[in-house]
Short mmCIF file of C-alpha atoms in Angstrom, two decimals:
data_model
loop_
_atom_site.label_atom_id
_atom_site.label_comp_id
_atom_site.label_asym_id
_atom_site.label_seq_id
_atom_site.Cartn_x
_atom_site.Cartn_y
_atom_site.Cartn_z
CA MET A 1 17.36 0.00 -11.41
CA SER A 2 20.39 -2.00 -10.86
CA ILE A 3 20.56 -5.35 -11.48
CA ALA A 4 20.65 -6.73 -7.76
CA LEU A 5 17.46 -4.31 -7.51
CA LYS A 6 16.02 -5.95 -10.26
CA GLN A 7 16.87 -9.77 -8.62
CA VAL A 8 16.01 -8.14 -5.46
CA PHE A 9 12.04 -6.98 -7.39
CA ASN A 10 11.55 -9.30 -9.72
CA LYS A 11 8.14 -10.77 -10.81
CA ASP A 12 8.51 -14.21 -8.70
CA LYS A 13 9.15 -12.37 -5.52
CA THR A 14 5.22 -10.80 -5.90
CA PHE A 15 3.07 -12.02 -3.31
CA ARG A 16 0.51 -11.47 -5.80
CA PRO A 17 -0.22 -11.02 -9.15
CA LYS A 18 -0.75 -7.47 -10.03
CA ARG A 19 -4.18 -5.67 -11.14
CA LYS A 20 -3.48 -4.05 -14.65
CA PHE A 21 -5.50 -1.09 -16.29
CA GLU A 22 -7.10 -2.27 -19.70
CA PRO A 23 -5.84 0.08 -22.10
CA GLY A 24 -7.97 2.97 -24.00
CA THR A 25 -9.64 3.47 -20.37
CA GLN A 26 -9.68 6.62 -18.61
CA ARG A 27 -7.90 4.95 -15.40
CA PHE A 28 -5.38 3.81 -17.80
CA GLU A 29 -4.10 7.30 -19.11
CA LEU A 30 -3.92 8.39 -15.88
CA HIS A 31 -2.20 5.65 -14.52
CA LYS A 32 0.28 6.30 -17.34
CA ARG A 33 0.06 10.08 -16.63
CA ALA A 34 0.71 9.46 -12.79
CA GLN A 35 3.70 7.10 -14.23
CA ALA A 36 4.85 9.65 -16.93
CA SER A 37 5.01 12.32 -13.65
CA LEU A 38 7.41 9.82 -11.42
CA ASN A 39 9.45 8.62 -13.99
CA SER A 40 9.95 12.64 -15.60
CA GLY A 41 12.11 12.73 -11.65
CA VAL A 42 9.23 14.87 -10.67
CA ASP A 43 8.85 16.50 -7.01
CA LEU A 44 6.06 13.72 -5.61
CA LYS A 45 4.11 15.95 -3.76
CA ALA A 46 3.44 17.98 -6.78
CA ALA A 47 2.49 14.54 -8.87
CA VAL A 48 -0.02 13.45 -5.91
CA GLN A 49 -1.92 16.49 -6.43
CA LEU A 50 -5.64 15.67 -8.59
CA PRO A 51 -5.31 17.11 -12.11
CA SER A 52 -6.90 19.94 -12.84
CA GLY A 53 -10.81 18.62 -14.71
CA GLU A 54 -10.01 14.74 -12.91
CA ASP A 55 -12.60 13.50 -11.01
CA GLN A 56 -10.70 12.44 -7.74
CA ASN A 57 -11.94 8.94 -7.25
CA ASP A 58 -10.12 8.02 -10.76
CA TRP A 59 -7.91 9.14 -9.25
CA VAL A 60 -8.31 6.71 -6.22
CA ALA A 61 -8.30 4.32 -7.87
CA VAL A 62 -5.39 4.33 -9.15
CA HIS A 63 -3.34 4.96 -7.14
CA VAL A 64 -4.75 2.15 -4.91
CA VAL A 65 -4.05 -0.16 -7.70
CA ASP A 66 -0.66 0.58 -7.59
CA PHE A 67 0.16 1.07 -4.62
CA PHE A 68 -0.88 -2.34 -3.89
CA ASN A 69 1.47 -3.43 -6.65
CA ARG A 70 4.34 -1.93 -5.16
CA ILE A 71 3.67 -2.60 -1.51
CA ASN A 72 2.85 -6.26 -2.04
CA LEU A 73 5.72 -6.48 -3.89
CA ILE A 74 7.85 -4.84 -1.19
CA TYR A 75 6.71 -7.11 1.56
CA GLY A 76 7.09 -10.21 -0.97
CA THR A 77 11.24 -9.69 -0.86
CA ILE A 78 11.69 -9.83 3.05
CA CYS A 79 8.40 -12.54 3.64
CA GLU A 80 10.82 -15.84 3.80
CA PHE A 81 12.19 -13.03 6.71
CA CYS A 82 8.69 -12.31 8.10
CA THR A 83 8.25 -15.54 10.19
CA GLU A 84 5.65 -16.55 12.96
CA ARG A 85 9.35 -17.50 14.80
CA THR A 86 10.23 -13.74 14.51
CA CYS A 87 7.10 -11.95 14.06
CA PRO A 88 4.77 -13.98 16.64
CA VAL A 89 2.58 -10.59 16.88
CA MET A 90 1.74 -8.09 13.91
CA SER A 91 3.55 -4.99 15.29
CA GLY A 92 5.06 -1.88 14.60
CA GLY A 93 7.63 -2.07 17.47
CA PRO A 94 6.65 -2.59 21.56
CA LYS A 95 3.87 0.45 21.15
CA TYR A 96 1.89 -0.75 18.04
CA GLU A 97 0.18 -4.02 17.65
CA TYR A 98 -2.61 -4.44 14.71
CA ARG A 99 -4.97 -7.05 15.28
CA TRP A 100 -6.93 -8.70 12.28
CA GLN A 101 -10.95 -8.32 11.24
CA ASP A 102 -12.53 -8.87 8.33
CA ASP A 103 -16.77 -8.95 9.71
CA MET A 104 -16.40 -12.62 8.33
CA LYS A 105 -14.14 -15.69 9.57
CA TYR A 106 -12.25 -12.74 12.00
CA LYS A 107 -15.18 -10.48 13.58
CA LYS A 108 -13.41 -9.21 16.66
CA PRO A 109 -9.90 -7.59 16.10
CA THR A 110 -7.67 -10.77 15.98
CA ALA A 111 -4.36 -10.70 17.39
CA LEU A 112 -1.92 -12.98 14.45
CA PRO A 113 0.84 -13.60 13.55
CA ALA A 114 2.81 -10.76 11.32
CA PRO A 115 2.96 -13.52 8.18
CA GLN A 116 -0.80 -14.50 7.96
CA TYR A 117 -1.81 -10.70 9.23
CA MET A 118 0.02 -10.15 6.00
CA ASN A 119 -2.06 -12.80 4.19
CA LEU A 120 -5.50 -11.81 4.87
CA LEU A 121 -4.56 -8.22 4.70
CA MET A 122 -3.17 -8.98 1.10
CA ASP A 123 -6.78 -11.78 -0.23
CA TRP A 124 -9.00 -8.86 1.42
CA ILE A 125 -8.00 -5.63 -0.56
CA GLU A 126 -7.23 -8.14 -3.43
CA VAL A 127 -10.81 -9.22 -3.88
CA GLN A 128 -11.63 -5.49 -2.90
CA ILE A 129 -9.65 -3.87 -6.08
CA ASN A 130 -11.03 -7.03 -8.18
CA ASN A 131 -14.84 -6.46 -7.36
CA GLU A 132 -16.45 -3.99 -9.86
CA ASN A 133 -19.05 -3.00 -7.66
CA ILE A 134 -16.63 -1.53 -6.00
CA PHE A 135 -13.19 -0.51 -8.42
CA PRO A 136 -15.41 -0.46 -11.82
CA THR A 137 -13.58 -1.02 -15.06
CA SER A 138 -16.38 -0.42 -17.57
CA VAL A 139 -16.04 3.37 -19.00
CA GLY A 140 -19.29 5.24 -17.73
CA VAL A 141 -20.45 2.82 -14.30
CA PRO A 142 -19.78 4.81 -11.25
CA PHE A 143 -18.20 3.98 -8.18
CA PRO A 144 -19.85 3.32 -5.06
CA LYS A 145 -21.81 5.89 -2.38
CA ASN A 146 -18.55 4.84 0.19
CA PHE A 147 -15.67 4.06 -2.28
CA LEU A 148 -13.73 6.57 -0.27
CA GLN A 149 -14.16 4.59 2.81
CA ILE A 150 -13.46 1.78 1.15
CA CYS A 151 -9.88 3.06 -0.49
CA LYS A 152 -9.23 5.02 3.11
CA LYS A 153 -9.38 1.12 4.74
CA ILE A 154 -7.50 -0.43 2.09
CA LEU A 155 -4.75 2.45 2.62
CA CYS A 156 -4.94 2.83 6.01
CA ARG A 157 -3.86 -1.53 6.64
CA LEU A 158 -1.78 -0.67 3.06
CA PHE A 159 0.31 1.84 5.60
CA ARG A 160 1.18 -1.10 8.70
CA VAL A 161 2.45 -3.01 5.71
CA PHE A 162 5.37 0.17 5.87
CA VAL A 163 4.95 -0.09 9.65
CA HIS A 164 6.30 -3.38 10.24
CA VAL A 165 8.59 -3.55 7.58
CA TYR A 166 10.28 -0.06 8.49
CA ILE A 167 10.51 -1.44 12.75
CA HIS A 168 11.38 -4.98 12.00
CA HIS A 169 12.86 -5.91 9.01
CA PHE A 170 14.85 -3.41 7.79
CA ASP A 171 18.49 -4.64 7.97
CA ARG A 172 17.37 -6.81 5.57
CA ILE A 173 15.71 -4.22 2.52
CA ILE A 174 19.51 -2.55 3.51
CA LEU A 175 20.80 -5.78 2.69
CA MET A 176 19.50 -6.08 -0.36
CA GLY A 177 20.88 -2.31 -1.42
CA ALA A 178 16.19 -1.60 -1.66
CA GLU A 179 16.26 1.26 1.06
CA ALA A 180 15.84 4.11 -2.29
CA HIS A 181 13.16 1.93 -3.79
CA VAL A 182 11.25 1.32 -0.62
CA ASN A 183 11.63 5.01 1.16
CA THR A 184 10.33 6.46 -2.48
CA CYS A 185 7.47 4.23 -2.72
CA TYR A 186 6.79 5.50 1.31
CA LYS A 187 7.09 8.80 0.41
CA HIS A 188 5.25 8.42 -2.46
CA PHE A 189 2.41 6.67 -0.84
CA TYR A 190 2.69 9.56 1.93
CA TYR A 191 2.76 12.60 0.02
CA PHE A 192 -0.16 10.85 -1.86
CA VAL A 193 -3.17 10.07 1.57
CA THR A 194 -2.39 12.99 3.70
CA GLU A 195 -2.68 15.35 0.10
CA LEU A 196 -6.34 14.04 -0.04
CA ASN A 197 -6.79 13.67 3.83
CA LEU A 198 -7.37 9.81 3.30
CA ILE A 199 -5.75 7.97 6.77
CA ASP A 200 -6.05 9.93 9.61
CA ARG A 201 -3.03 10.84 11.50
CA LYS A 202 -3.26 8.74 14.35
CA GLU A 203 -2.89 5.92 12.13
CA LEU A 204 0.52 7.75 10.88
CA GLU A 205 1.80 7.16 14.48
CA PRO A 206 4.20 5.07 14.31
CA LEU A 207 6.52 6.46 11.58
CA LYS A 208 6.16 10.25 12.65
CA GLU A 209 10.06 10.67 13.58
CA MET A 210 10.88 8.64 10.61
CA THR A 211 8.64 10.36 8.24
CA THR A 212 9.54 14.41 9.52
CA ARG A 213 13.37 13.31 8.32
CA MET A 214 12.16 12.14 5.23
CA CYS A 215 9.37 13.74 3.72
CA HIS A 216 9.59 16.87 6.04
#
């Protein structure tokens, strides 16, 4: 990674503190294995496949946390240019608008400026992944029955960050010389969610043309 890129992706730009895996746990070992695959330059399509003999929930948990950290970082690099004035609606071009609902303050889908939506989104995900009842960190503690449902919702919402960044802020990513990094992260994410069928195909529509060029 170049010095310029290191400055772009420095820790101060991260939206929130990173969630880490505890050394010695099965999930830490899976995380290390997933990272080693990526660092070795292995084909991303192969890197996302569930390793033989491993639990799918563990594999999904590791990736959800990792994608949250990385997408958080990507949005952090452009967040000063994503304002209520530049992005009064959380959208992905003229055809797609995303409304926020969390069954707490926002009980109905509500149109919000992009930065407010992003803040609520990252806060909401952080609460999920730090909840021991959803993402247990102790060995032997089972995942809840609705674990994959929750992860699907998290990944679907993280995909919307990619949609907004690519359609409204990619010029800024290019200016920073970070497009290769963002594209690799997107490809990794796309291969993972399609390999394990974790996002509805219609949710992927906003980036369909770009994805076809990049991933096929």
